[in-house]
Amino acid sequence: MPKVAVKESTKALLIETGIDIMAEKGYNNTGIAEVLARAGVPKGSFYYYFESKEDFGLQIINTFDEKYVAEWNQVLYDSSLPPLERIAAYIDEIIRRSEARQCGRGCLLANLSQEMADQNELFRQRLREIHLKRRDTYAGVLAEAQQLGQISARIDVVEMAEFFLCAWEGAIMRSKVQKDSKPLHIVRQMFFERLLA
Amino acid sequence: MPKVAVKESTKALLIETGIDIMAEKGYNNTGIAEVLARAGVPKGSFYYYFESKEDFGLQIINTFDEKYVAEWNQVLYDSSLPPLERIAAYIDEIIRRSEARQCGRGCLLANLSQEMADQNELFRQRLREIHLKRRDTYAGVLAEAQQLGQISARIDVVEMAEFFLCAWEGAIMRSKVQKDSKPLHIVRQMFFERLLA
């Protein structure tokens, strides 16, 4: 069914373009006309693919979670590496990507959380779920490290995972405003040298 | 000169109203008409007080820094308290205010940093300066604690201050999306129990 295939690829293109623009500019500041123009998709076809701008935003969040967060998380589940080395590899990969774009954009999920949590309850609920899923992924790796005796048995792994999530998202914001990855490196070092020690 | 006094109070009212609305909705999503309407100031007078929306935004950031950040920082300079108790009192006051508004709004400076750092170089530079000033305020208190032997002499107080700033701003974002102050309490506890130990 080539017609459906074309439709899906156009929809995917609009979502990818929306991810790029919204990561830079936020939800409210992203115009549908700008997304269509950058994607090279004719005006007027947007509502064939999405019910509304809100629907577009929610599908962007879902795609970002399913595609990008899931991709970054693969290293966290890579059982060929010891648990703490997986967290280090995950951090290093995000630092590498951040440096490759001069610390621009920041984290789409954190940006949309700041912007939308008080504005739109559907966005808030979906973002909240994704943040909690990330926290629990980190907690699972820390629990493995604990079982292997790599970190103290007294650490509450869910609280430590929440703490890491806070520090990491804060560091991405700080590096975005500094245009310097130093805050990411500081959080990496403090996390391994002082928090997990 | 009562005319100037009235002018200054109207300008201050517009800035205060702008702080409230921008903290909730961000810079781009805040309309000048909405600010004027909520402040009860006649339409058309905005450009008597501000050169542009950008000028309004920059004056909002400056006022927020000079008035609110400076107010919160007073406790950090309160020499009647030992240094670490000052940091604890500072954290507790922000948690109290956050809980009083059901963890809404978040930190205006972090929100604007996420939204504007890639969009407007004047905003980014100003926000960067304020973040660095906050980091250095925290570092100064940590250096006092170090001189008193309250924390290890091996701690790099500037890096620790950066780490705290990251974790704290991240926790404010997390509590905004959770609508729960737990992340703030976790960061408080981890900071004192594990990082400074």
PDB file of C-alpha atoms in Angstrom, chain A residues 21 23-26 28-29 103-107 109-111 113-119 121 123-125 127-129 131-132 135 152 154-156 158-163 165-174 176-179 182-184 186-191 194-197, chain B residues 21 23-26 28-29 103-107 109-111 113-119 121 123-125 127-129 131-132 135 152 154-156 158-163 165-174 176-179 182-184 186-191 194-197:
ATOM      1  CA  ILE A  21      12.359  23.104  16.060  1.00  0.00           C
ATOM      2  CA  ALA A  23      13.944  21.554  21.075  1.00  0.00           C
ATOM      3  CA  GLU A  24      15.339  24.927  20.010  1.00  0.00           C
ATOM      4  CA  LYS A  25      12.331  27.174  20.420  1.00  0.00           C
ATOM      5  CA  GLY A  26       9.783  25.505  22.658  1.00  0.00           C
ATOM      6  CA  ASN A  28       4.428  27.858  21.945  1.00  0.00           C
ATOM      7  CA  ASN A  29       7.057  29.538  19.815  1.00  0.00           C
ATOM      8  CA  CYS A 103      25.597  22.642  23.981  1.00  0.00           C
ATOM      9  CA  GLY A 104      22.583  23.969  22.103  1.00  0.00           C
ATOM     10  CA  ARG A 105      18.977  22.728  22.344  1.00  0.00           C
ATOM     11  CA  GLY A 106      19.201  21.078  25.755  1.00  0.00           C
ATOM     12  CA  CYS A 107      16.836  18.228  26.676  1.00  0.00           C
ATOM     13  CA  LEU A 109      11.708  16.716  27.697  1.00  0.00           C
ATOM     14  CA  ALA A 110      13.040  19.135  30.314  1.00  0.00           C
ATOM     15  CA  ASN A 111      12.406  22.150  28.075  1.00  0.00           C
ATOM     16  CA  SER A 113       8.347  20.284  31.157  1.00  0.00           C
ATOM     17  CA  GLN A 114       9.436  23.790  32.190  1.00  0.00           C
ATOM     18  CA  GLU A 115       7.282  25.407  29.529  1.00  0.00           C
ATOM     19  CA  MET A 116       4.136  23.286  29.603  1.00  0.00           C
ATOM     20  CA  ALA A 117       3.692  21.699  33.064  1.00  0.00           C
ATOM     21  CA  ASP A 118       1.550  24.586  34.301  1.00  0.00           C
ATOM     22  CA  GLN A 119      -0.152  25.137  30.936  1.00  0.00           C
ATOM     23  CA  GLU A 121      -2.311  18.834  31.931  1.00  0.00           C
ATOM     24  CA  PHE A 123       1.524  17.371  28.401  1.00  0.00           C
ATOM     25  CA  ARG A 124       2.363  17.357  32.111  1.00  0.00           C
ATOM     26  CA  GLN A 125       1.031  13.833  32.660  1.00  0.00           C
ATOM     27  CA  LEU A 127       6.142  14.174  30.557  1.00  0.00           C
ATOM     28  CA  ARG A 128       5.796  13.059  34.173  1.00  0.00           C
ATOM     29  CA  GLU A 129       5.448   9.410  33.042  1.00  0.00           C
ATOM     30  CA  HIS A 131      10.631  11.272  33.620  1.00  0.00           C
ATOM     31  CA  LEU A 132       9.557   8.542  36.071  1.00  0.00           C
ATOM     32  CA  ARG A 135      14.312   7.518  36.925  1.00  0.00           C
ATOM     33  CA  SER A 152      26.893   0.685  49.245  1.00  0.00           C
ATOM     34  CA  ARG A 154      22.691   1.613  52.304  1.00  0.00           C
ATOM     35  CA  ILE A 155      21.961   3.698  49.176  1.00  0.00           C
ATOM     36  CA  ASP A 156      18.268   4.073  48.363  1.00  0.00           C
ATOM     37  CA  VAL A 158      15.291   5.150  43.683  1.00  0.00           C
ATOM     38  CA  GLU A 159      16.229   8.322  45.574  1.00  0.00           C
ATOM     39  CA  MET A 160      19.747   8.236  44.138  1.00  0.00           C
ATOM     40  CA  ALA A 161      18.273   7.837  40.645  1.00  0.00           C
ATOM     41  CA  GLU A 162      15.997  10.832  41.248  1.00  0.00           C
ATOM     42  CA  PHE A 163      18.968  12.825  42.474  1.00  0.00           C
ATOM     43  CA  LEU A 165      18.037  12.814  37.109  1.00  0.00           C
ATOM     44  CA  CYS A 166      17.750  16.237  38.786  1.00  0.00           C
ATOM     45  CA  ALA A 167      21.495  16.931  38.608  1.00  0.00           C
ATOM     46  CA  TRP A 168      21.753  15.718  35.023  1.00  0.00           C
ATOM     47  CA  GLU A 169      18.806  17.750  33.721  1.00  0.00           C
ATOM     48  CA  GLY A 170      20.071  20.773  35.644  1.00  0.00           C
ATOM     49  CA  ALA A 171      23.514  20.324  34.110  1.00  0.00           C
ATOM     50  CA  ILE A 172      22.044  20.210  30.602  1.00  0.00           C
ATOM     51  CA  MET A 173      20.247  23.501  31.320  1.00  0.00           C
ATOM     52  CA  ARG A 174      23.429  25.030  32.760  1.00  0.00           C
ATOM     53  CA  LYS A 176      22.934  25.378  27.431  1.00  0.00           C
ATOM     54  CA  VAL A 177      23.107  28.802  29.082  1.00  0.00           C
ATOM     55  CA  GLN A 178      26.914  28.643  29.526  1.00  0.00           C
ATOM     56  CA  LYS A 179      27.511  27.220  26.024  1.00  0.00           C
ATOM     57  CA  LYS A 182      31.764  21.835  32.014  1.00  0.00           C
ATOM     58  CA  PRO A 183      28.610  21.393  34.173  1.00  0.00           C
ATOM     59  CA  LEU A 184      28.005  17.998  32.519  1.00  0.00           C
ATOM     60  CA  ILE A 186      31.265  18.146  36.911  1.00  0.00           C
ATOM     61  CA  VAL A 187      28.032  16.197  37.479  1.00  0.00           C
ATOM     62  CA  ARG A 188      29.623  13.071  35.956  1.00  0.00           C
ATOM     63  CA  GLN A 189      32.627  13.340  38.252  1.00  0.00           C
ATOM     64  CA  MET A 190      30.697  14.185  41.446  1.00  0.00           C
ATOM     65  CA  PHE A 191      28.221  11.385  40.789  1.00  0.00           C
ATOM     66  CA  ARG A 194      31.306  11.390  45.855  1.00  0.00           C
ATOM     67  CA  LEU A 195      27.746  10.125  45.541  1.00  0.00           C
ATOM     68  CA  LEU A 196      28.297   6.477  44.754  1.00  0.00           C
ATOM     69  CA  ALA A 197      31.466   6.176  46.844  1.00  0.00           C
TER      70      ALA A 197
ATOM     71  CA  ILE B  21       3.044  35.679  33.858  1.00  0.00           C
ATOM     72  CA  ALA B  23       7.241  32.422  35.243  1.00  0.00           C
ATOM     73  CA  GLU B  24       4.066  30.535  34.347  1.00  0.00           C
ATOM     74  CA  LYS B  25       4.036  30.784  30.570  1.00  0.00           C
ATOM     75  CA  GLY B  26       7.510  31.701  29.350  1.00  0.00           C
ATOM     76  CA  ASN B  28       7.321  33.960  23.910  1.00  0.00           C
ATOM     77  CA  ASN B  29       3.911  32.917  25.168  1.00  0.00           C
ATOM     78  CA  CYS B 103       5.141  23.363  42.953  1.00  0.00           C
ATOM     79  CA  GLY B 104       3.933  25.559  40.107  1.00  0.00           C
ATOM     80  CA  ARG B 105       5.958  28.113  38.129  1.00  0.00           C
ATOM     81  CA  GLY B 106       9.402  26.716  38.797  1.00  0.00           C
ATOM     82  CA  CYS B 107      12.461  28.967  38.661  1.00  0.00           C
ATOM     83  CA  LEU B 109      15.745  32.044  35.572  1.00  0.00           C
ATOM     84  CA  ALA B 110      15.926  28.355  34.638  1.00  0.00           C
ATOM     85  CA  ASN B 111      12.703  28.562  32.610  1.00  0.00           C
ATOM     86  CA  SER B 113      17.389  29.887  30.223  1.00  0.00           C
ATOM     87  CA  GLN B 114      15.833  26.780  28.665  1.00  0.00           C
ATOM     88  CA  GLU B 115      13.569  28.824  26.425  1.00  0.00           C
ATOM     89  CA  MET B 116      15.837  31.678  25.362  1.00  0.00           C
ATOM     90  CA  ALA B 117      19.502  30.581  25.489  1.00  0.00           C
ATOM     91  CA  ASP B 118      19.487  29.504  21.837  1.00  0.00           C
ATOM     92  CA  GLN B 119      17.159  32.297  20.724  1.00  0.00           C
ATOM     93  CA  GLU B 121      22.192  36.219  22.897  1.00  0.00           C
ATOM     94  CA  PHE B 123      19.122  37.042  27.317  1.00  0.00           C
ATOM     95  CA  ARG B 124      21.676  34.227  27.377  1.00  0.00           C
ATOM     96  CA  GLN B 125      24.532  36.490  28.480  1.00  0.00           C
ATOM     97  CA  LEU B 127      21.110  34.737  32.500  1.00  0.00           C
ATOM     98  CA  ARG B 128      24.604  33.241  32.379  1.00  0.00           C
ATOM     99  CA  GLU B 129      25.946  36.065  34.580  1.00  0.00           C
ATOM    100  CA  HIS B 131      23.689  31.783  37.254  1.00  0.00           C
ATOM    101  CA  LEU B 132      27.439  32.275  37.774  1.00  0.00           C
ATOM    102  CA  ARG B 135      27.155  29.563  41.902  1.00  0.00           C
ATOM    103  CA  SER B 152      36.438  18.194  53.828  1.00  0.00           C
ATOM    104  CA  ARG B 154      39.542  18.166  49.568  1.00  0.00           C
ATOM    105  CA  ILE B 155      36.225  19.464  48.206  1.00  0.00           C
ATOM    106  CA  ASP B 156      36.556  21.901  45.286  1.00  0.00           C
ATOM    107  CA  VAL B 158      33.319  25.978  43.073  1.00  0.00           C
ATOM    108  CA  GLU B 159      32.661  22.584  41.488  1.00  0.00           C
ATOM    109  CA  MET B 160      30.511  21.537  44.443  1.00  0.00           C
ATOM    110  CA  ALA B 161      28.554  24.793  44.121  1.00  0.00           C
ATOM    111  CA  GLU B 162      28.032  24.140  40.395  1.00  0.00           C
ATOM    112  CA  PHE B 163      26.860  20.617  41.202  1.00  0.00           C
ATOM    113  CA  LEU B 165      23.096  24.550  41.352  1.00  0.00           C
ATOM    114  CA  CYS B 166      22.520  21.861  38.704  1.00  0.00           C
ATOM    115  CA  ALA B 167      20.804  19.472  41.131  1.00  0.00           C
ATOM    116  CA  TRP B 168      18.685  22.219  42.656  1.00  0.00           C
ATOM    117  CA  GLU B 169      17.479  23.647  39.346  1.00  0.00           C
ATOM    118  CA  GLY B 170      16.811  20.117  38.107  1.00  0.00           C
ATOM    119  CA  ALA B 171      14.815  19.363  41.253  1.00  0.00           C
ATOM    120  CA  ILE B 172      12.688  22.483  40.744  1.00  0.00           C
ATOM    121  CA  MET B 173      11.920  21.325  37.183  1.00  0.00           C
ATOM    122  CA  ARG B 174      11.157  17.786  38.408  1.00  0.00           C
ATOM    123  CA  LYS B 176       7.039  21.257  38.655  1.00  0.00           C
ATOM    124  CA  VAL B 177       6.286  18.318  36.363  1.00  0.00           C
ATOM    125  CA  GLN B 178       5.515  15.956  39.272  1.00  0.00           C
ATOM    126  CA  LYS B 179       3.493  18.560  41.164  1.00  0.00           C
ATOM    127  CA  LYS B 182       9.750  15.190  46.849  1.00  0.00           C
ATOM    128  CA  PRO B 183      12.639  15.856  44.392  1.00  0.00           C
ATOM    129  CA  LEU B 184      13.498  19.038  46.361  1.00  0.00           C
ATOM    130  CA  ILE B 186      15.721  14.328  48.046  1.00  0.00           C
ATOM    131  CA  VAL B 187      18.278  16.838  46.743  1.00  0.00           C
ATOM    132  CA  ARG B 188      18.408  18.533  50.154  1.00  0.00           C
ATOM    133  CA  GLN B 189      19.034  15.237  51.914  1.00  0.00           C
ATOM    134  CA  MET B 190      21.578  13.870  49.415  1.00  0.00           C
ATOM    135  CA  PHE B 191      23.462  17.158  49.391  1.00  0.00           C
ATOM    136  CA  ARG B 194      26.326  12.221  50.921  1.00  0.00           C
ATOM    137  CA  LEU B 195      27.962  15.113  49.080  1.00  0.00           C
ATOM    138  CA  LEU B 196      29.259  17.191  51.948  1.00  0.00           C
ATOM    139  CA  ALA B 197      29.979  14.238  54.216  1.00  0.00           C
TER     140      ALA B 197
END
